[in-house]
CSV table of C-alpha atoms in Angstrom, one decimal:
chain,number,residue,atom,x,y,z
A,1,MET,CA,-64.3,-15.8,88.9
A,2,ASP,CA,-63.8,-16.7,85.2
A,3,THR,CA,-62.9,-14.5,82.3
A,4,TYR,CA,-65.6,-13.0,80.1
A,5,GLN,CA,-67.9,-15.7,78.6
A,6,LYS,CA,-70.5,-13.5,77.0
A,7,ILE,CA,-69.1,-10.7,74.9
A,8,MET,CA,-70.8,-8.3,72.6
A,9,VAL,CA,-68.7,-6.5,69.9
A,10,ALA,CA,-70.3,-3.3,68.7
A,11,LEU,CA,-68.9,-2.7,65.2
A,12,ASP,CA,-69.2,0.2,62.8
A,13,LEU,CA,-68.2,-2.1,59.9
A,14,SER,CA,-65.4,0.2,58.8
A,15,SER,CA,-62.0,-1.3,57.9
A,16,GLU,CA,-61.0,-1.0,61.5
A,17,SER,CA,-63.7,-3.5,62.7
A,18,GLU,CA,-61.2,-6.3,62.3
A,19,VAL,CA,-58.8,-4.7,64.8
A,20,VAL,CA,-61.6,-4.4,67.4
A,21,LEU,CA,-62.8,-8.0,66.8
A,22,ARG,CA,-59.3,-9.4,67.1
A,23,LYS,CA,-58.9,-7.7,70.5
A,24,ALA,CA,-62.2,-9.2,71.6
A,25,HIS,CA,-61.0,-12.6,70.6
A,26,LEU,CA,-57.8,-12.2,72.5
A,27,ILE,CA,-59.4,-11.6,75.8
A,28,ALA,CA,-62.3,-13.9,75.4
A,29,GLY,CA,-62.6,-17.2,77.3
A,30,SER,CA,-62.0,-20.3,75.1
A,31,ASN,CA,-65.7,-21.1,75.0
A,32,ALA,CA,-66.9,-17.5,75.0
A,33,ASP,CA,-70.1,-16.6,73.3
A,34,ILE,CA,-69.3,-13.7,71.0
A,35,HIS,CA,-72.0,-11.6,69.4
A,36,LEU,CA,-71.3,-9.1,66.6
A,37,VAL,CA,-73.7,-6.1,66.6
A,38,TYR,CA,-74.1,-3.3,64.1
A,39,VAL,CA,-76.6,-0.6,64.8
A,40,GLN,CA,-78.1,1.0,61.8
A,41,GLU,CA,-79.4,4.5,62.4
A,42,PRO,CA,-82.5,5.5,60.4
A,43,MET,CA,-81.3,7.7,57.6
A,44,ASP,CA,-84.0,10.3,58.2
A,45,ASN,CA,-82.6,10.6,61.8
A,46,ILE,CA,-79.1,11.3,60.5
A,47,TYR,CA,-80.1,13.6,57.7
A,48,VAL,CA,-82.9,15.4,59.3
A,49,GLY,CA,-82.7,19.1,58.3
A,50,ILE,CA,-80.2,18.2,55.5
A,51,VAL,CA,-82.4,16.4,53.0
A,52,PRO,CA,-85.8,17.7,52.3
A,53,GLN,CA,-88.5,15.8,54.4
A,54,SER,CA,-91.1,15.8,51.6
A,55,ALA,CA,-92.8,13.0,49.6
A,56,ALA,CA,-90.8,14.3,46.6
A,57,PHE,CA,-87.7,12.9,48.2
A,58,SER,CA,-88.8,9.3,48.2
A,59,GLY,CA,-85.5,7.7,47.3
A,60,LEU,CA,-84.4,7.5,50.9
A,61,GLY,CA,-86.2,4.3,51.6
A,62,ASP,CA,-84.5,2.5,48.7
A,63,LEU,CA,-81.1,3.8,49.6
A,64,GLU,CA,-81.6,2.6,53.1
A,65,ALA,CA,-82.6,-0.9,52.0
A,66,GLN,CA,-79.6,-1.0,49.7
A,67,LEU,CA,-77.3,0.1,52.5
A,68,SER,CA,-78.9,-2.5,54.8
A,69,GLU,CA,-78.0,-5.3,52.3
A,70,GLU,CA,-74.4,-4.1,52.0
A,71,LEU,CA,-74.0,-4.0,55.8
A,72,LYS,CA,-75.4,-7.5,56.1
A,73,HIS,CA,-72.8,-8.7,53.6
A,74,LYS,CA,-70.0,-7.0,55.5
A,75,LEU,CA,-71.2,-8.4,58.8
A,76,THR,CA,-71.5,-11.9,57.4
A,77,ALA,CA,-68.0,-11.7,55.9
A,78,LEU,CA,-66.6,-10.7,59.3
A,79,GLY,CA,-68.5,-13.5,61.0
A,80,ASP,CA,-67.0,-16.0,58.6
A,81,LYS,CA,-63.5,-14.8,59.1
A,82,PHE,CA,-63.7,-15.0,62.9
A,83,ASN,CA,-65.8,-18.1,63.2
A,84,VAL,CA,-68.8,-16.4,64.6
A,85,SER,CA,-72.0,-18.4,63.9
A,86,PRO,CA,-74.7,-16.6,61.8
A,87,GLY,CA,-77.0,-16.7,64.8
A,88,ASN,CA,-74.6,-14.4,66.7
A,89,LEU,CA,-74.7,-11.7,64.0
A,90,HIS,CA,-77.1,-8.9,64.7
A,91,ILE,CA,-78.2,-5.8,62.8
A,92,LEU,CA,-80.2,-3.5,65.1
A,93,HIS,CA,-82.0,-0.3,64.3
A,94,GLY,CA,-82.1,2.9,66.3
A,95,SER,CA,-79.8,5.0,68.3
A,96,PRO,CA,-76.4,3.3,68.7
A,97,ALA,CA,-75.8,3.8,72.5
A,98,SER,CA,-79.3,2.9,73.5
A,99,GLU,CA,-79.5,-0.1,71.3
A,100,ILE,CA,-76.2,-1.4,72.5
A,101,HIS,CA,-77.3,-1.0,76.1
A,102,ARG,CA,-80.6,-2.7,75.4
A,103,PHE,CA,-79.0,-5.6,73.7
A,104,ALA,CA,-76.4,-6.0,76.5
A,105,ASN,CA,-79.1,-6.0,79.2
A,106,GLU,CA,-81.5,-8.3,77.5
A,107,ASN,CA,-78.7,-10.8,76.7
A,108,GLU,CA,-76.8,-10.6,80.0
A,109,VAL,CA,-73.6,-9.6,78.2
A,110,GLN,CA,-70.6,-9.4,80.5
A,111,LEU,CA,-68.4,-7.2,78.3
A,112,ILE,CA,-69.1,-4.7,75.5
A,113,VAL,CA,-66.1,-4.2,73.1
A,114,ILE,CA,-66.2,-1.1,71.0
A,115,GLY,CA,-63.7,0.9,68.9
A,116,THR,CA,-62.8,4.4,69.7
A,117,HIS,CA,-61.1,6.9,67.4
A,118,GLY,CA,-58.3,9.3,67.8
A,119,ARG,CA,-59.4,12.9,68.5
A,120,LYS,CA,-59.1,14.7,65.2
A,121,GLY,CA,-61.8,16.4,63.2
A,122,LEU,CA,-64.7,14.3,62.3
A,123,GLN,CA,-63.3,11.3,64.2
A,124,LEU,CA,-63.9,13.2,67.4
A,125,LEU,CA,-67.6,12.9,66.7
A,126,LEU,CA,-67.4,9.2,65.8
A,127,GLY,CA,-65.4,8.5,68.9
A,128,SER,CA,-68.2,9.8,71.1
A,129,THR,CA,-70.2,6.7,70.6
A,130,ALA,CA,-67.7,4.9,72.9
A,131,ASN,CA,-68.2,7.5,75.5
A,132,ALA,CA,-72.0,7.3,75.2
A,133,VAL,CA,-71.8,3.5,75.5
A,134,LEU,CA,-69.6,3.7,78.6
A,135,HIS,CA,-72.0,6.2,80.3
A,136,GLY,CA,-74.8,4.1,81.4
A,137,ALA,CA,-73.6,0.6,80.5
A,138,GLY,CA,-74.6,-2.1,83.0
A,139,CYS,CA,-71.5,-4.2,82.4
A,140,ASP,CA,-67.7,-3.8,81.7
A,141,VAL,CA,-66.7,-2.0,78.5
A,142,LEU,CA,-63.4,-2.4,76.6
A,143,SER,CA,-62.7,0.6,74.4
A,144,VAL,CA,-60.3,-0.4,71.6
A,145,LYS,CA,-58.2,2.4,70.2
A,146,VAL,CA,-58.4,2.4,66.4
A,147,GLY,CA,-57.0,4.8,63.8
A,148,ALA,CA,-55.1,6.5,66.5
A,149,ALA,CA,-53.5,9.8,65.9
A,150,SER,CA,-49.7,9.3,65.4
B,1,MET,CA,-50.8,-10.0,67.8
B,2,ASP,CA,-50.6,-11.1,71.4
B,3,THR,CA,-52.8,-10.2,74.4
B,4,TYR,CA,-52.0,-7.2,76.6
B,5,GLN,CA,-48.5,-7.4,78.1
B,6,LYS,CA,-48.3,-4.0,79.7
B,7,ILE,CA,-51.2,-3.1,81.8
B,8,MET,CA,-51.9,-0.2,84.1
B,9,VAL,CA,-54.6,-0.5,86.7
B,10,ALA,CA,-55.8,2.9,87.9
B,11,LEU,CA,-57.2,2.4,91.5
B,12,ASP,CA,-59.2,4.6,93.8
B,13,LEU,CA,-58.1,2.3,96.7
B,14,SER,CA,-61.7,1.8,97.8
B,15,SER,CA,-63.0,-1.6,98.8
B,16,GLU,CA,-63.9,-2.1,95.1
B,17,SER,CA,-60.3,-2.0,94.0
B,18,GLU,CA,-59.9,-5.7,94.3
B,19,VAL,CA,-62.7,-6.3,91.8
B,20,VAL,CA,-61.0,-4.1,89.3
B,21,LEU,CA,-57.6,-5.7,89.9
B,22,ARG,CA,-59.0,-9.2,89.6
B,23,LYS,CA,-60.5,-8.4,86.2
B,24,ALA,CA,-57.2,-7.0,85.1
B,25,HIS,CA,-55.5,-10.2,86.1
B,26,LEU,CA,-58.0,-12.3,84.2
B,27,ILE,CA,-57.3,-10.7,80.8
B,28,ALA,CA,-53.6,-10.2,81.3
B,29,GLY,CA,-51.1,-12.3,79.4
B,30,SER,CA,-49.3,-14.9,81.6
B,31,ASN,CA,-46.1,-12.8,81.7
B,32,ALA,CA,-47.9,-9.4,81.7
B,33,ASP,CA,-46.3,-6.4,83.4
B,34,ILE,CA,-49.0,-5.0,85.6
B,35,HIS,CA,-48.7,-1.6,87.3
B,36,LEU,CA,-50.9,-0.3,90.0
B,37,VAL,CA,-51.4,3.4,90.0
B,38,TYR,CA,-53.2,5.7,92.5
B,39,VAL,CA,-53.4,9.4,91.8
B,40,GLN,CA,-53.6,11.6,94.9
B,41,GLU,CA,-55.1,15.0,94.2
B,42,PRO,CA,-53.6,17.9,96.1
B,43,MET,CA,-56.1,18.6,99.0
B,44,ASP,CA,-56.0,22.3,98.3
B,45,ASN,CA,-57.2,21.5,94.8
B,46,ILE,CA,-60.1,19.5,96.1
B,47,TYR,CA,-61.2,21.8,98.9
B,48,VAL,CA,-60.4,25.2,97.3
B,49,GLY,CA,-63.2,27.5,98.3
B,50,ILE,CA,-64.3,25.2,101.1
B,51,VAL,CA,-61.5,25.4,103.6
B,52,PRO,CA,-59.9,28.8,104.2
B,53,GLN,CA,-56.8,29.4,102.2
B,54,SER,CA,-54.9,31.3,104.9
B,55,ALA,CA,-51.8,30.6,106.9
B,56,ALA,CA,-54.1,30.1,109.9
B,57,PHE,CA,-55.2,26.8,108.4
B,58,SER,CA,-51.9,25.1,108.4
B,59,GLY,CA,-53.1,21.6,109.3
B,60,LEU,CA,-53.8,20.7,105.7
B,61,GLY,CA,-50.2,19.7,104.9
B,62,ASP,CA,-50.1,17.3,107.9
B,63,LEU,CA,-53.4,15.8,107.0
B,64,GLU,CA,-52.2,15.3,103.4
B,65,ALA,CA,-49.0,13.5,104.6
B,66,GLN,CA,-51.0,11.3,106.9
B,67,LEU,CA,-53.4,10.4,104.1
B,68,SER,CA,-50.5,9.7,101.8
B,69,GLU,CA,-49.0,7.2,104.3
B,70,GLU,CA,-52.4,5.5,104.6
B,71,LEU,CA,-52.7,5.2,100.8
B,72,LYS,CA,-49.2,3.8,100.5
B,73,HIS,CA,-50.2,1.1,103.1
B,74,LYS,CA,-53.3,0.2,101.2
B,75,LEU,CA,-51.5,0.1,97.8
B,76,THR,CA,-48.8,-2.1,99.3
B,77,ALA,CA,-51.3,-4.5,100.8
B,78,LEU,CA,-53.1,-4.8,97.4
B,79,GLY,CA,-49.7,-5.4,95.6
B,80,ASP,CA,-48.9,-8.2,98.1
B,81,LYS,CA,-52.2,-9.9,97.6
B,82,PHE,CA,-51.9,-9.9,93.8
B,83,ASN,CA,-48.2,-10.5,93.5
B,84,VAL,CA,-47.4,-7.2,92.1
B,85,SER,CA,-43.8,-6.2,92.8
B,86,PRO,CA,-43.2,-3.1,94.9
B,87,GLY,CA,-41.5,-1.4,91.9
B,88,ASN,CA,-44.8,-1.6,90.0
B,89,LEU,CA,-46.7,0.3,92.7
B,90,HIS,CA,-47.1,4.0,92.0
B,91,ILE,CA,-48.6,6.9,93.8
B,92,LEU,CA,-48.8,9.9,91.5
B,93,HIS,CA,-49.8,13.5,92.4
B,94,GLY,CA,-52.1,15.7,90.3
B,95,SER,CA,-55.3,15.6,88.3
B,96,PRO,CA,-56.3,11.9,87.9
B,97,ALA,CA,-57.1,11.7,84.1
B,98,SER,CA,-54.0,13.7,83.1
B,99,GLU,CA,-51.7,11.8,85.4
B,100,ILE,CA,-53.1,8.5,84.1
B,101,HIS,CA,-52.6,9.6,80.5
B,102,ARG,CA,-49.1,10.8,81.2
B,103,PHE,CA,-48.1,7.6,83.0
B,104,ALA,CA,-49.6,5.5,80.2
B,105,ASN,CA,-47.8,7.4,77.4
B,106,GLU,CA,-44.4,7.5,79.2
B,107,ASN,CA,-44.5,3.8,80.0
B,108,GLU,CA,-46.0,2.6,76.7
B,109,VAL,CA,-49.0,1.0,78.5
B,110,GLN,CA,-51.2,-1.1,76.2
B,111,LEU,CA,-54.3,-1.2,78.4
B,112,ILE,CA,-55.6,1.0,81.1
B,113,VAL,CA,-58.0,-0.7,83.5
B,114,ILE,CA,-60.3,1.5,85.6
B,115,GLY,CA,-63.4,1.1,87.8
B,116,THR,CA,-66.5,2.8,86.9
B,117,HIS,CA,-69.5,3.4,89.2
B,118,GLY,CA,-73.2,3.0,88.8
B,119,ARG,CA,-75.0,6.2,88.1
B,120,LYS,CA,-76.5,7.3,91.4
B,121,GLY,CA,-75.9,10.4,93.5
B,122,LEU,CA,-72.3,11.0,94.4
B,123,GLN,CA,-71.2,8.0,92.5
B,124,LEU,CA,-72.1,9.7,89.2
B,125,LEU,CA,-69.3,12.2,90.0
B,126,LEU,CA,-66.8,9.5,90.9
B,127,GLY,CA,-67.6,7.5,87.7
B,128,SER,CA,-66.7,10.5,85.6
B,129,THR,CA,-63.0,9.8,86.0
B,130,ALA,CA,-63.4,6.7,83.7
B,131,ASN,CA,-65.0,8.9,81.1
B,132,ALA,CA,-62.3,11.5,81.4
B,133,VAL,CA,-59.7,8.7,81.1
B,134,LEU,CA,-61.3,7.2,78.0
B,135,HIS,CA,-61.5,10.6,76.4
B,136,GLY,CA,-57.9,11.2,75.2
B,137,ALA,CA,-56.3,7.9,76.1
B,138,GLY,CA,-53.7,6.8,73.6
B,139,CYS,CA,-54.3,3.1,74.2
B,140,ASP,CA,-57.2,0.7,75.0
B,141,VAL,CA,-59.3,1.2,78.1
B,142,LEU,CA,-61.2,-1.5,80.1
B,143,SER,CA,-63.8,0.1,82.3
B,144,VAL,CA,-64.8,-2.3,85.0
B,145,LYS,CA,-68.3,-1.9,86.5
B,146,VAL,CA,-68.1,-1.7,90.3
B,147,GLY,CA,-70.8,-1.1,92.8
B,148,ALA,CA,-73.4,-1.3,90.1
B,149,ALA,CA,-77.0,-0.1,90.7
B,150,SER,CA,-79.1,-3.2,91.1
């Protein structure tokens, strides 16, 4: 049995993404195939009930496109820094846990690496993505502690 | 930043424990300090409401001692097989997730490795220990898929 050769790093593209990525690199086999994945949730999913769902509020699509561009830039910069080839950078759309599971299954990923936050305030909510990913993953999952409470 | 040097492997001492332990070894640094931990839950915790809690049912203590001996044997055998020194084998008593967190904190563990089961029937319940460990862990957690549904 060899160490992990096909690794998927699920990133939130926050400043803590580098910590997560560095850990993934540390435990990866020397020739490991590392994929960086960001899942963009549709804005009208996130803000349903908060922003008005009428034609009058038509700026959402533009905002989303703008955000998408910015995310692409960030992901590319991370890929450059960690020598991940552009073909291994992926922006997916949908619900994070389901998209991560789908990508892992379709690409026969052996290990999912994901950041998990300390349990305080809003971060408690953010951290739950790691729990959702663990629950129902078909492969091993490394949860990397980021922004831990002191 | 170096790879994980202090690792705790939380085992259920089932036949799948070797799979979990092998993964821990694969990602450990060459001089890593690996601790094997089994948490024995008090029987009267597990069976409360199922077995009568009266003095008439006094066999529980004997059974528990017998089980404890058997678990010690199994843990020692695993330790021998994977070159873990006897001083790094631990049987703790209490609630699994809390004991695992306590041990990890007190020993400045960098990575907890734990098996997680496929989601079917009784295994769904067993698998939930991994989720409980992830939730509230102060360090990284590697969840190793064992006995996965096909």
